[in-house]
Each structure stands twice: as structure tokens, then as C-alpha cells.
XYZ file of C-alpha atoms in Angstrom:
516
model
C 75.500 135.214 -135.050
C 77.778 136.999 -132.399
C 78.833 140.601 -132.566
C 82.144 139.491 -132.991
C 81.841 137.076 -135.795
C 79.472 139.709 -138.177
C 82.093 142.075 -137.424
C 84.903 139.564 -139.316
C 82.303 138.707 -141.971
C 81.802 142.727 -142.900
C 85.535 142.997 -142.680
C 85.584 139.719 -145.175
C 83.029 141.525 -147.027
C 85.012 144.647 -147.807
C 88.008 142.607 -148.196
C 86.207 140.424 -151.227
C 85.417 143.680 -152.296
C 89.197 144.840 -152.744
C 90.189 141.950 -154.378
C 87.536 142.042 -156.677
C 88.917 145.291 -157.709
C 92.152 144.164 -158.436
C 91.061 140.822 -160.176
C 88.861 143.119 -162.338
C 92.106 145.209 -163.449
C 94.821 142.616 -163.383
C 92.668 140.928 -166.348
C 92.279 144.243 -168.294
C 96.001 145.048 -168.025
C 96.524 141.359 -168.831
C 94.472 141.737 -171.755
C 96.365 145.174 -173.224
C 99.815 143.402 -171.814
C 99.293 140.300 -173.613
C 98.030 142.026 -177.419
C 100.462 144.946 -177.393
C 104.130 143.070 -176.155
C 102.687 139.250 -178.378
C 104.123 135.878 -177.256
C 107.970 136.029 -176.860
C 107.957 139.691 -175.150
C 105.238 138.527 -173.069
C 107.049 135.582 -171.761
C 110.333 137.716 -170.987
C 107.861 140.015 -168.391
C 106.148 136.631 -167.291
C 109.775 135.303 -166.529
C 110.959 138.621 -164.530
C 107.739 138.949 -162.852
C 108.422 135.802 -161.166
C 112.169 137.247 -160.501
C 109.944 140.454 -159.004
C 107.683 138.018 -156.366
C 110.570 136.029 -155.351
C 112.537 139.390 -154.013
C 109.224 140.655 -152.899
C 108.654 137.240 -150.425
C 112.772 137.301 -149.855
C 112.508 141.382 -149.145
C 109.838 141.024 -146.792
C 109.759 137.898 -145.127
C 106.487 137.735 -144.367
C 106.659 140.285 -142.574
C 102.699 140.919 -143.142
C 101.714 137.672 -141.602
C 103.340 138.823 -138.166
C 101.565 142.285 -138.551
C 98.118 140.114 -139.154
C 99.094 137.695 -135.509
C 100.466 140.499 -133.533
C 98.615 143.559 -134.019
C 94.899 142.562 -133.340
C 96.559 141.181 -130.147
C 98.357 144.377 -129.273
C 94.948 146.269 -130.076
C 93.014 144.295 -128.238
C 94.706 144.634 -125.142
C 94.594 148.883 -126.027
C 98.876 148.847 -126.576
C 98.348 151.873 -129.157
C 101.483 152.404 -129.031
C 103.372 148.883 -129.030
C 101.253 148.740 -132.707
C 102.610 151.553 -133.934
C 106.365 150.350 -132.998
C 105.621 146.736 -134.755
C 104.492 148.528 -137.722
C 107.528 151.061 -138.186
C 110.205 148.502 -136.887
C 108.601 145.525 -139.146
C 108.766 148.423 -141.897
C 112.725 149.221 -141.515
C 113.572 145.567 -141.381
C 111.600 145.025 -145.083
C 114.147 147.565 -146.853
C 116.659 146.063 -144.903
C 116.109 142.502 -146.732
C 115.448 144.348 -149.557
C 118.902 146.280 -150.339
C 121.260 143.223 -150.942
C 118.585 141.674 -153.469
C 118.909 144.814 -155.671
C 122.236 144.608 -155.417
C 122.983 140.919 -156.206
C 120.567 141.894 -159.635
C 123.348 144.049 -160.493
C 126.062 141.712 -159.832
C 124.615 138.357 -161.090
C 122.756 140.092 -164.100
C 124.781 138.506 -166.953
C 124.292 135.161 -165.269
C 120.258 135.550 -165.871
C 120.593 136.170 -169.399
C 122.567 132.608 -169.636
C 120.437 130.648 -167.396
C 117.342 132.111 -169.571
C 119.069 132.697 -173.075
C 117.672 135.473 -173.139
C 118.845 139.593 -172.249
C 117.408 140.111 -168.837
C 120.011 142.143 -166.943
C 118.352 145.311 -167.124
C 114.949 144.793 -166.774
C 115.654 142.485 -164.211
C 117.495 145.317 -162.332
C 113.821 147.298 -162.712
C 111.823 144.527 -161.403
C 113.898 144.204 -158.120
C 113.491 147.838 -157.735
C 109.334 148.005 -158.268
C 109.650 144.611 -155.543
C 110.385 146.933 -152.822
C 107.301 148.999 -153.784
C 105.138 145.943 -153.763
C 106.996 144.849 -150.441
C 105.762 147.682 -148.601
C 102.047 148.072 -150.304
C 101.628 144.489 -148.734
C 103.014 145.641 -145.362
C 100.438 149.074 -145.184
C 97.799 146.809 -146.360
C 98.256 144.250 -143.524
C 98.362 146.724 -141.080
C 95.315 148.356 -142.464
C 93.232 145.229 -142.864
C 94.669 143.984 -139.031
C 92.677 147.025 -137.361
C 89.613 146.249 -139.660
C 90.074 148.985 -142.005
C 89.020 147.146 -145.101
C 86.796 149.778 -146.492
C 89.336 151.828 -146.523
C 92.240 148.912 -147.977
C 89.192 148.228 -150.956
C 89.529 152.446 -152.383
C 93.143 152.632 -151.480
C 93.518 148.775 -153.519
C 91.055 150.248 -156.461
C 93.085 153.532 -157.011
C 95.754 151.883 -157.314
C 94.430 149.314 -159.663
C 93.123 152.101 -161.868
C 96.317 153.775 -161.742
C 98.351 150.814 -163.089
C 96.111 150.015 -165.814
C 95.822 153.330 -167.030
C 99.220 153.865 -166.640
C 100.249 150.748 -168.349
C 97.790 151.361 -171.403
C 99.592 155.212 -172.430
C 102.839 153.534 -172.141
C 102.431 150.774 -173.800
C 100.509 152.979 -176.517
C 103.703 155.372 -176.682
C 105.981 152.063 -177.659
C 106.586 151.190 -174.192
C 107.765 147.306 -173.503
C 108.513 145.053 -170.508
C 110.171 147.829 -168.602
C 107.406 150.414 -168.813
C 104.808 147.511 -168.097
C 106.951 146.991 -164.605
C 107.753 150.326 -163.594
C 103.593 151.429 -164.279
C 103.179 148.144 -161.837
C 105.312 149.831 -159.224
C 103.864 153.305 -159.312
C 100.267 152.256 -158.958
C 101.145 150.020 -155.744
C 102.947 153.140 -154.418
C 99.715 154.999 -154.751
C 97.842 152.523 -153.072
C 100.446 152.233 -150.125
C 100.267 156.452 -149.496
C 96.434 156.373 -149.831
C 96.425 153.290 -147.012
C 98.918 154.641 -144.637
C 96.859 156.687 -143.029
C 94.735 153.584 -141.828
C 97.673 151.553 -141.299
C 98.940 153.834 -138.246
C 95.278 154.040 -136.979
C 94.128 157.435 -137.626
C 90.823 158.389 -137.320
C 90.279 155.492 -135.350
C 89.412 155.767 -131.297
C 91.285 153.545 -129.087
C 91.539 153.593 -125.369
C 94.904 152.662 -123.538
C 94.557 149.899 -120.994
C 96.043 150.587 -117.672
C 99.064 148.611 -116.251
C 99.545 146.848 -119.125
C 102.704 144.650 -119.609
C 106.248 146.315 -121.307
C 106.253 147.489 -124.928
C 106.422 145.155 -127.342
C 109.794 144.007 -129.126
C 110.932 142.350 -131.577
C 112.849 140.354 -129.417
C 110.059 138.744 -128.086
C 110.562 135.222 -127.859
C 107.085 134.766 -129.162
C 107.205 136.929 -132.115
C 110.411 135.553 -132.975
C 108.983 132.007 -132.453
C 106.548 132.836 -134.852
C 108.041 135.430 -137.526
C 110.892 133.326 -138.435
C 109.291 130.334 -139.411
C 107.046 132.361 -140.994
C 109.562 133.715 -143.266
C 110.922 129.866 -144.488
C 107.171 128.762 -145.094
C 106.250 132.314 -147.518
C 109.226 131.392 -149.112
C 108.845 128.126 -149.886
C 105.379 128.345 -150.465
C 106.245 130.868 -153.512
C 108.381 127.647 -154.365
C 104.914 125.914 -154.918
C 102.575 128.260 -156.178
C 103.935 127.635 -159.960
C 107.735 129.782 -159.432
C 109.614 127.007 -160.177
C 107.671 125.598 -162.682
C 108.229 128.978 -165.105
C 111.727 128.915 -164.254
C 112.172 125.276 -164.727
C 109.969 126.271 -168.641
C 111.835 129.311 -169.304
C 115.218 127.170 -168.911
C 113.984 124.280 -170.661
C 111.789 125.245 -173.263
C 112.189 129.259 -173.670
C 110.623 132.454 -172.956
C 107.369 131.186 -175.220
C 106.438 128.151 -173.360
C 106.864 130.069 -169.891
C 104.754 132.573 -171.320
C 101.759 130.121 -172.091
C 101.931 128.929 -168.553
C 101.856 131.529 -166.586
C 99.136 132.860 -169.087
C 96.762 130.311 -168.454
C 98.256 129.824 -164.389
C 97.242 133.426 -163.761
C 93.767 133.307 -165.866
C 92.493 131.022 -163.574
C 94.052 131.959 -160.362
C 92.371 135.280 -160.337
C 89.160 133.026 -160.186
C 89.879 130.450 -157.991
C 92.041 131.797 -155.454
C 89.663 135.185 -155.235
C 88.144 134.455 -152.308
C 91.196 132.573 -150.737
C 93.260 135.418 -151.243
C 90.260 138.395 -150.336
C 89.631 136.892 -147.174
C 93.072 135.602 -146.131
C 94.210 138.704 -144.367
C 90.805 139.190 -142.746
C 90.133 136.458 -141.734
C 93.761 135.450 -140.422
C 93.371 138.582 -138.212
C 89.877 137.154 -137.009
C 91.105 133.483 -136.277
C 94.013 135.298 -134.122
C 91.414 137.155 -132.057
C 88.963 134.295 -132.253
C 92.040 132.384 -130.511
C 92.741 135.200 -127.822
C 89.290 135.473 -126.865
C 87.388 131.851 -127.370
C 89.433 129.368 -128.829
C 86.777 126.761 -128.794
C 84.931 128.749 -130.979
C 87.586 127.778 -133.826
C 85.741 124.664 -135.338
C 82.288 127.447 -136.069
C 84.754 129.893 -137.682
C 86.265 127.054 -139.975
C 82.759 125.192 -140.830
C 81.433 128.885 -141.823
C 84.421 130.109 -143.811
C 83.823 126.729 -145.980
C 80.675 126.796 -146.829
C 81.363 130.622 -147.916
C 84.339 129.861 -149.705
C 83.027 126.575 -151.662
C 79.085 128.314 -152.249
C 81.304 130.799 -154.809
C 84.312 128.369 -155.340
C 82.671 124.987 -157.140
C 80.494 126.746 -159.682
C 83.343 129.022 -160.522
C 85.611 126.329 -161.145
C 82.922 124.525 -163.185
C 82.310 127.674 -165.080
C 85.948 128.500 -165.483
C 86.698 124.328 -166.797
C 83.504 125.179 -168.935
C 84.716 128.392 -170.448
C 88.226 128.669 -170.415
C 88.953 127.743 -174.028
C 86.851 130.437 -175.320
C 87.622 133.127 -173.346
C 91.462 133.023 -173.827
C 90.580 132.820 -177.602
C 88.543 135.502 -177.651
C 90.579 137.971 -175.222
C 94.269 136.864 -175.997
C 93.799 135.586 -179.432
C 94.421 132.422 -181.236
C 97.875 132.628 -180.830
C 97.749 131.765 -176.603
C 95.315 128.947 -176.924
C 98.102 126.530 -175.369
C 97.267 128.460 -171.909
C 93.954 127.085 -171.999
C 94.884 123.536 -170.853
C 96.841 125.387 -167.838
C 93.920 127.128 -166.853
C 91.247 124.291 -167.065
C 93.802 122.269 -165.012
C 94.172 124.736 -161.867
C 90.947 125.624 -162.058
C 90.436 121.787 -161.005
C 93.647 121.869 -158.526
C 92.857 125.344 -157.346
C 89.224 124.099 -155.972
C 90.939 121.388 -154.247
C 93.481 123.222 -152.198
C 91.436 126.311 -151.523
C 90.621 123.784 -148.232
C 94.328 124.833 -147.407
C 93.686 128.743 -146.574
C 91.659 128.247 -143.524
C 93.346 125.400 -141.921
C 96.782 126.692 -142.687
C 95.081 130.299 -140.225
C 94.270 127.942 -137.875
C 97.426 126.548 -137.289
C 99.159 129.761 -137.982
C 96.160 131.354 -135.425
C 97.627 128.815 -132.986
C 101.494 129.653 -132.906
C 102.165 126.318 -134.958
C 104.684 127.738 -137.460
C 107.409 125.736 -136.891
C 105.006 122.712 -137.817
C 103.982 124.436 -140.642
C 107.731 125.171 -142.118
C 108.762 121.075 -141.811
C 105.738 120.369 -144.219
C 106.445 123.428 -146.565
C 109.668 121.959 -146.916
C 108.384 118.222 -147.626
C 106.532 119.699 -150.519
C 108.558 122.077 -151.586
C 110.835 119.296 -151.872
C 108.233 117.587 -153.739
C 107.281 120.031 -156.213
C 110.942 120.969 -157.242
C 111.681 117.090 -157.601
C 108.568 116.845 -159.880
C 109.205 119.764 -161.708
C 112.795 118.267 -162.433
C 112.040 115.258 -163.399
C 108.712 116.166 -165.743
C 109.352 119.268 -167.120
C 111.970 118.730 -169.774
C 110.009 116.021 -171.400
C 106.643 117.008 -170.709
C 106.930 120.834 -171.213
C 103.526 122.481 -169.762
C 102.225 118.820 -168.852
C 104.928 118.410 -166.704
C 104.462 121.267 -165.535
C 100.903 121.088 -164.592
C 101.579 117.709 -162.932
C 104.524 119.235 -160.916
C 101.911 121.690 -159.331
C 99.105 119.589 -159.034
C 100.392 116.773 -157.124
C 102.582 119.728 -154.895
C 99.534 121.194 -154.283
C 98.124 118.414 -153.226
C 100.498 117.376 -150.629
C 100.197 120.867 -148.934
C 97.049 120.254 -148.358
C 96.992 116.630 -146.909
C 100.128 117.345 -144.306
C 98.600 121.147 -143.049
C 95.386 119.369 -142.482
C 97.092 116.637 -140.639
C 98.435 119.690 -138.577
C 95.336 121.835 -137.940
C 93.673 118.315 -136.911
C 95.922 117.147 -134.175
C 96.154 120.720 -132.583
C 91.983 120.537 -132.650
C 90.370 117.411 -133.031
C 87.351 118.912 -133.258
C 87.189 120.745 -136.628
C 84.671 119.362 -139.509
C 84.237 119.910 -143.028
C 80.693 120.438 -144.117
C 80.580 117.354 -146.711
C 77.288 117.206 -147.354
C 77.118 120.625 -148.216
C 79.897 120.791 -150.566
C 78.311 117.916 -152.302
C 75.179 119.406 -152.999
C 77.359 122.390 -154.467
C 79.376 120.202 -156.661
C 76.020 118.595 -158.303
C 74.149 121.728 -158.792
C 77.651 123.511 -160.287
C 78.523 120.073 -162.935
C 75.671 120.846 -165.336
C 77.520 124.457 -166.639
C 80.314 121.533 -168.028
C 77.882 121.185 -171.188
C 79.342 124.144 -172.807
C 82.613 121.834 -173.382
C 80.414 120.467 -175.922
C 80.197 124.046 -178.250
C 82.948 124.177 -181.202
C 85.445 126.547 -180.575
C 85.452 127.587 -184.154
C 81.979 129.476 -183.519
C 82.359 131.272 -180.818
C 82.919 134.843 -180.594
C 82.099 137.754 -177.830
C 78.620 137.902 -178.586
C 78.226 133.731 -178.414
C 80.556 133.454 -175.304
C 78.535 136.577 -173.437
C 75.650 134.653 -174.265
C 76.490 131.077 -173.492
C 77.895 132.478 -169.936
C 74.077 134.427 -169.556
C 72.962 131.003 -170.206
C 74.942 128.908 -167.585
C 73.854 131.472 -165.075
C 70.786 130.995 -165.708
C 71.433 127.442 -165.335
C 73.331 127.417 -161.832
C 70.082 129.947 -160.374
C 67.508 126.966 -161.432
C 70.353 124.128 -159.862
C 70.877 125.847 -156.982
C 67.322 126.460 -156.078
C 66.318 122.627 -157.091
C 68.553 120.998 -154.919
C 68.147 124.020 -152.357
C 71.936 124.492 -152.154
C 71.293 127.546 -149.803
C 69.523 126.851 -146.351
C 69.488 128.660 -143.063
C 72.972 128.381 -142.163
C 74.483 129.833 -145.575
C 71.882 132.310 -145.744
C 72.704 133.918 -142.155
C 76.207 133.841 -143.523
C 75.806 135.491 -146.507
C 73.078 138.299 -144.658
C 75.611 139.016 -142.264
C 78.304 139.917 -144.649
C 75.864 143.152 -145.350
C 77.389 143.302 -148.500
C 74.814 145.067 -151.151
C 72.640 142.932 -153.535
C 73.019 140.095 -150.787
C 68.971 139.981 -150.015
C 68.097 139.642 -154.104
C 71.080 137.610 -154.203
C 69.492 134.935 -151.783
C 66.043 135.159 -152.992
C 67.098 134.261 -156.251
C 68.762 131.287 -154.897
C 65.171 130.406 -153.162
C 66.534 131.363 -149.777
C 65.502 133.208 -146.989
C 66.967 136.774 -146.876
C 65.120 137.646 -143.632
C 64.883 134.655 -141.206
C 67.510 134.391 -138.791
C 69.122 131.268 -138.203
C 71.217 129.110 -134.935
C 74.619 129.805 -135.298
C 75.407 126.452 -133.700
C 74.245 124.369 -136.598
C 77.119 125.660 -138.301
């Protein structure tokens, strides 16, 4: 494996790393959110926090992904400088974007509470406010994880996880509600942005100017216009797929309760099933940028090794979370939330699916393609809205989960039509995502338990036991062979030598790169 390519898989490493921290806490708070506010209170927050990401994609337009294509560029060629402008100029235009969304929230408050039927005015007001703080965590973050900082990004991203769920837990415990859950979100993320600033602007960090390089960088660049604007249209719409509409479409339709139940169960498993997605998205979307600058034939090895890491932990998570998800929403969230379960078992299905999306959607974003991406965004945007129209009001969360599914679905098929014109050449490793997909189905026997006797100790125990049962899968059909193991050994990450010799893999031997 190349210098270069260990270097993105350490990054990816301390990237999974971050994210791991923050799925661990967003299910705690979840769990202390759900219990202390109970089913109609929790919907109202589910309902606003969906108000809070839409002004958070409108506020900063994606800013992040430009950051992520420009600024491993600009470092590369030792423009210091020209980095530092992008990052304060990208910066300034986020609170611009940002300012007229707080104030239509004051204006068009009383027309929430009628399209919800429910008083939403103020806290909405709150949750526009705590978007700007989210809108510039994710811009320090990006600029952080775009010079390779992501040790750094994982404490900054864990104190600030820690912050929010502590936070969240005395207010709620002094009679807090919805607001003080939202405004304990915002301070937390504005921890985590001071603590990552530093790495954002590249201190501590040597660099060398390059001589006679070409004029600063604007924003008037035809190419970073070329590419942030479309950019923009596709984050927006793609929060249009990734289940907005459907809780608005619930919330209208069928009340704060229903809405609640959805994005319950939506969330549950996304923390799962889009970990890895998500962890290595910024990475590796910096990597594939600099993988294009320097070798661009070297795209079809980066693609055929992200899979094989992203599906070796995705399929028997998705069986596991099918398997399980029934008892562990009754057991964490009570009786009472058990319609969230069907949600979950459904995009843990979906999610495993269109998790081929991330990297071929950085591949055609690596390649300048975003004006190819935004016409299919809008085909299934278009899609998903229709759906979500048409099923919802009879259906309730059945429409709802179809609305997503078949949206998600149609992302994936049209990007991948994209990413496979631009390079012909690009494979997906089949026969090794088979081989994980048989030695994962066996954990579905759990399915088979009564719900009505389970409790923590029998759940901990039947999830030891399907563990144990993946290990002994795994190694029989020798899921893990040369390739995946220089993979995972190059990641560095600790535990990974035990991890692969309990797999019955090699944790020493080195293997070709090319037979990725």
C-alpha cells in the first residue's frame, strides 16, 4: 500500500473514531431525551430539529464540501495563504445565509404552529438560532479534517459530545423541555468548533510556500463557482431525501406523535448504518480530491478498497440491527415507542443498500461533476416528495418508509450511472460482499426470541451470543483475506491485529495492493 493511500486510511481511522464518539452520545442523550420529555414533547423537538437541519443546509450551503475540494488542492500546491482566505471568506458567507432564516422564523412563526397544530413559534425561533452554531462546527470541522487533522477533529468532536449530554441531562433534570434540549445542543457544538479552530487555520502544522505559484485564490473562480453552487442545490435537496419531508409530511398529517415514532426509529438506525458513511465521508472526499490531482487512474483502487471496508462493518451491522431492533427500543425507550421499531428494521435494510452511494457520489464530486449530480438530486427529490404525497396520508409511517426507500433507491441507481460514464473502469467487489452477506444472515435467528422475555440482561446476552456467532461465520467462510486484512492493518487503528486474528486472518503478512 502507497504512502499516500495509508496516510487517507489513518485519517479514515481517526475520523471513524470521531464519529464513534458522537454516535456513542447522540444515543445516550436520545435515551434521557426520549424518557424525560415522553411521546408528544418528543415529537414537537423531533419536528423542530428537522426545522434546525434544514436552516443549517440553507445557512451554509455546503459550504464544507467546497472547503473538502478546494483546500487539499490549495495545500498541496503550498498556497498557505489562499487556504486561509477560503476558510474565512467561506466563513462570512455562512452567517450571511444564515441571518434572513432567523429572521423569516420570526416573521412566519404563527404560520408553523398552523401548518403543525401545534405552538412552535418560539422554540422554533431557538432552533434557527443553535443552526448557525451547528453551521459553523461543520465548517471548522471540514477545514480541520481537509488538512488531515482528524486526531485532533475526534477530541474536539468528543468534548463536545460530552458537553451536550451532560448538559442536556442537568437541564432536563431541573424541568427543562424542548428548548433547553436545543439550546444544550448548540452550546456543546460551539465547544467543539473553539477547540477545532485552531486546526482548522493550520497551526502547529509546517507547510512550505511554493514559489511562483499562480494568483490567490477567489471566490470568483470560475471553478469554485462551477462547483460550489451546484453543490449548494444537491445538500439541499439531498436533506429533501434523507427522511425531512417525510416528518413534515407525518407531523402535518398525522401529528406530533406519529412524527415522533419515525424519526425515533429513522435516527436509531442511522447512527448504525450510516456510521461509517458519514465517519469517512469528509476524509475520504478530501483523499479522492487529491487522489484526482495527483493519479486519477488510481480512482477505481480507492473505490474497490473503501467497499470492502465499508460493507466488512456494514452487512453484519445491518443484520444485527434487523435482528435486534425490537428489543433494544423496548428496553431503552420503553414500551410506549415500540412503533419506531418497524422504521428502524426498515432503514437498516435501505441504509445497507445506499451506503454504495457515499463513495461514488466523491468520485463524481472528486471529478468536478456537480452539475450532473444536482439534475439527478432533483429527479429524486422529485421522487421522494411525490411518494411521500401520495403515501403518507393513508399509510402513515408505511408510507413513509416506502417514500424513503424507493427515493433512496433512485439516488443510488442515477449517481452510479454518473460515476460510471466519467470512469468506466470502476468495480464493485461482488464476490466479496457476498461472502459478507452469508456469514452476517445467521445473527437473523434472534427474530425468533419473544419480545415479552427479554430484558437488559437477555438482550446483552443474546447480542454476546450473535458475536460470537459472526467470529465463527466469518472465519468459516474466511470473509477476511489478504486484501481486507492490509486494509484494515493499515488503518493502525488499536485492537486491529487481535481484531484480524480473531477473524482467522493474517495481521502480519503484507499483501499486493493491485488485487484490490
Amino acid at each position: 500500500m502507497s504512502r499516500q493511500m495509508a496516510r487517507y486510511a489513518r485519517s479514515g481511522a481517526w475520523s471513524t473514531v470521531a464519529y464513534a464518539v458522537q454516535v456513542v452520545g447522540a444515543l445516550a442523550l436520545s435515551v434521557v431525551v426520549v424518557r424525560a420529555l415522553g411521546e408528544t414533547r418528543w415529537g414537537v423537538l423531533s419536528e423542530v430539529r428537522q426545522l434546525v437541519r434544514l436552516c443549517t443546509v440553507l445557512g451554509g450551503m455546503a459550504l464544507e464540501r467546497s472547503l473538502l475540494r478546494f483546500l487539499p488542492e490549495l495545500l498541496q500546491k503550498g498556497d498557505r495563504g489562499d487556504a486561509r482566505s477560503l476558510f474565512w471568506k467561506t466563513l462570512l458567507l455562512r452567517v450571511l445565509f444564515w441571518a434572513p432564516l432567523f429572521a423569516a422564523s420570526w416573521v412566519f412563526g404563527g404560520a408553523l404552529d398552523r401548518l403543525f397544530k401545534v405552538p412552535l413559534a418560539s422554540t422554533a425561533m431557538i432552533g434557527v438560532a443553535t443552526s448557525l452554531v451547528f453551521s459553523l462546527y461543520n465548517h471548522v470541522r471540514a477545514a480541520a479534517t481537509a488538512r488531515f487533522q482528524t486526531r485532533t477533529v475526534a477530541v474536539g468532536t468528543a468534548a463536545g459530545s460530552l458537553a451536550t449530554l451532560v448538559g442536556t441531562a442537568w437541564a432536563l433534570s431541573r424541568g427543562g423541555g424542548v428548548d433547553a434540549v436545543l439550546l444544550m445542543a448548540g452550546a456543546g457544538m460551539g465547544l467543539a468548533a473553539l477547540l477545532l479552530l485552531p486546526a482548522a487555520l493550520g497551526r502547529g502544522t509546517v507547510m512550505t510556500e511554493s514559489e511562483g505559484k499562480e494568483p490567490g485564490f477567489s471566490l470568483r473562480d470560475p471553478r469554485f463557482l462551477r462547483y460550489a453552487f451546484p453543490f449548494a442545490g444537491v445538500a439541499v435537496l439531498n436533506y429533501v431525501v434523507h427522511s425531512a419531508t417525510e416528518v413534515f409530511f407525518l407531523g402535518h398529517y398525522h401529528g406530533p406523535i406519529l412524527a415522533g415514532f419515525y424519526v425515533l426509529g429513522f435516527t436509531f438506525a442511522q447512527r448504525f448504518i450510516d456510521f461509517l458513511p458519514m465517519a469517512l465521508w469528509e476524509v475520504s472526499m478530501a483523499g479522492f480530491a487529491e487522489v484526482t490531482v495527483r493519479d486519477a487512474t488510481r480512482l477505481p483502487l480507492a473505490l474497490a478498497g473503501y467497499l470492502k471496508m465499508l460493507y466488512l462493518f456494514l452487512l453484519p451491522l445491518a443484520c444485527l440491527g434487523v435482528a435486534f431492533s425490537p428489543s433494544l427500543i423496548r428496553v431503552l425507550y420503553g414500551e410506549a415507542m415500540m412503533p419506531s421499531a418497524l422504521v428502524s428494521q426498515a432503514y437498516f435494510v435501505v441504509g445497507t443498500v445506499a451506503a454504495i452511494g457515499a463513495p461514488v457520489g466523491m468520485i463524481v464530486y472528486a471529478r468536478d461533476r456537480t452539475f450532473s449530480a444536482l439534475k439527478a438530486y432533483v429527479v429524486f427529490a422529485a421522487v421522494n416528495i411525490a411518494l411521500d404525497f401520495i403515501l403518507i396520508p393513508p399509510l402513515g409511517l408505511w408510507g413513509a418508509i416506502l417514500g424513503l426507500g424507493l427515493a433512496k433507491l433512485t439516488s443510488v441507481a442515477l449517481m452510479s450511472r454518473i460515476a460510471w460514464n466519467e470512469i468506466p473502469e470502476l468495480q464493485i467487489p461482488w464476490r466479496f460482499l457476498g461472502r459478507t452477506l452469508l456469514a452476517s444472515l445467521p445473527v437473523l435467528v434472534w427474530l425468533l426470541v419473544p419480545l415479552r422475555h427479554l430484558g437488559v440482561f437477555t438482550v446483552g446476552v443474546g447480542g454476546i451470543l450473535a458475536l460470537g456467532l459472526l467470529v465463527l461465520t466469518f472465519r468459516g467462510l474466511r470473509v477476511v483475506g489478504p486484501e481486507e486484512s492490509s486494509l484494515i492493518r493499515s488503518t493502525r487503528l488499536p485492537l486491529h491485529r487481535p481484531f484480524l486474528r480473531l477473524l482467522g486472518a493474517s495481521a502480519t503478512e503484507a499483501a499486493d495492493p493491485s488485487s484490490l
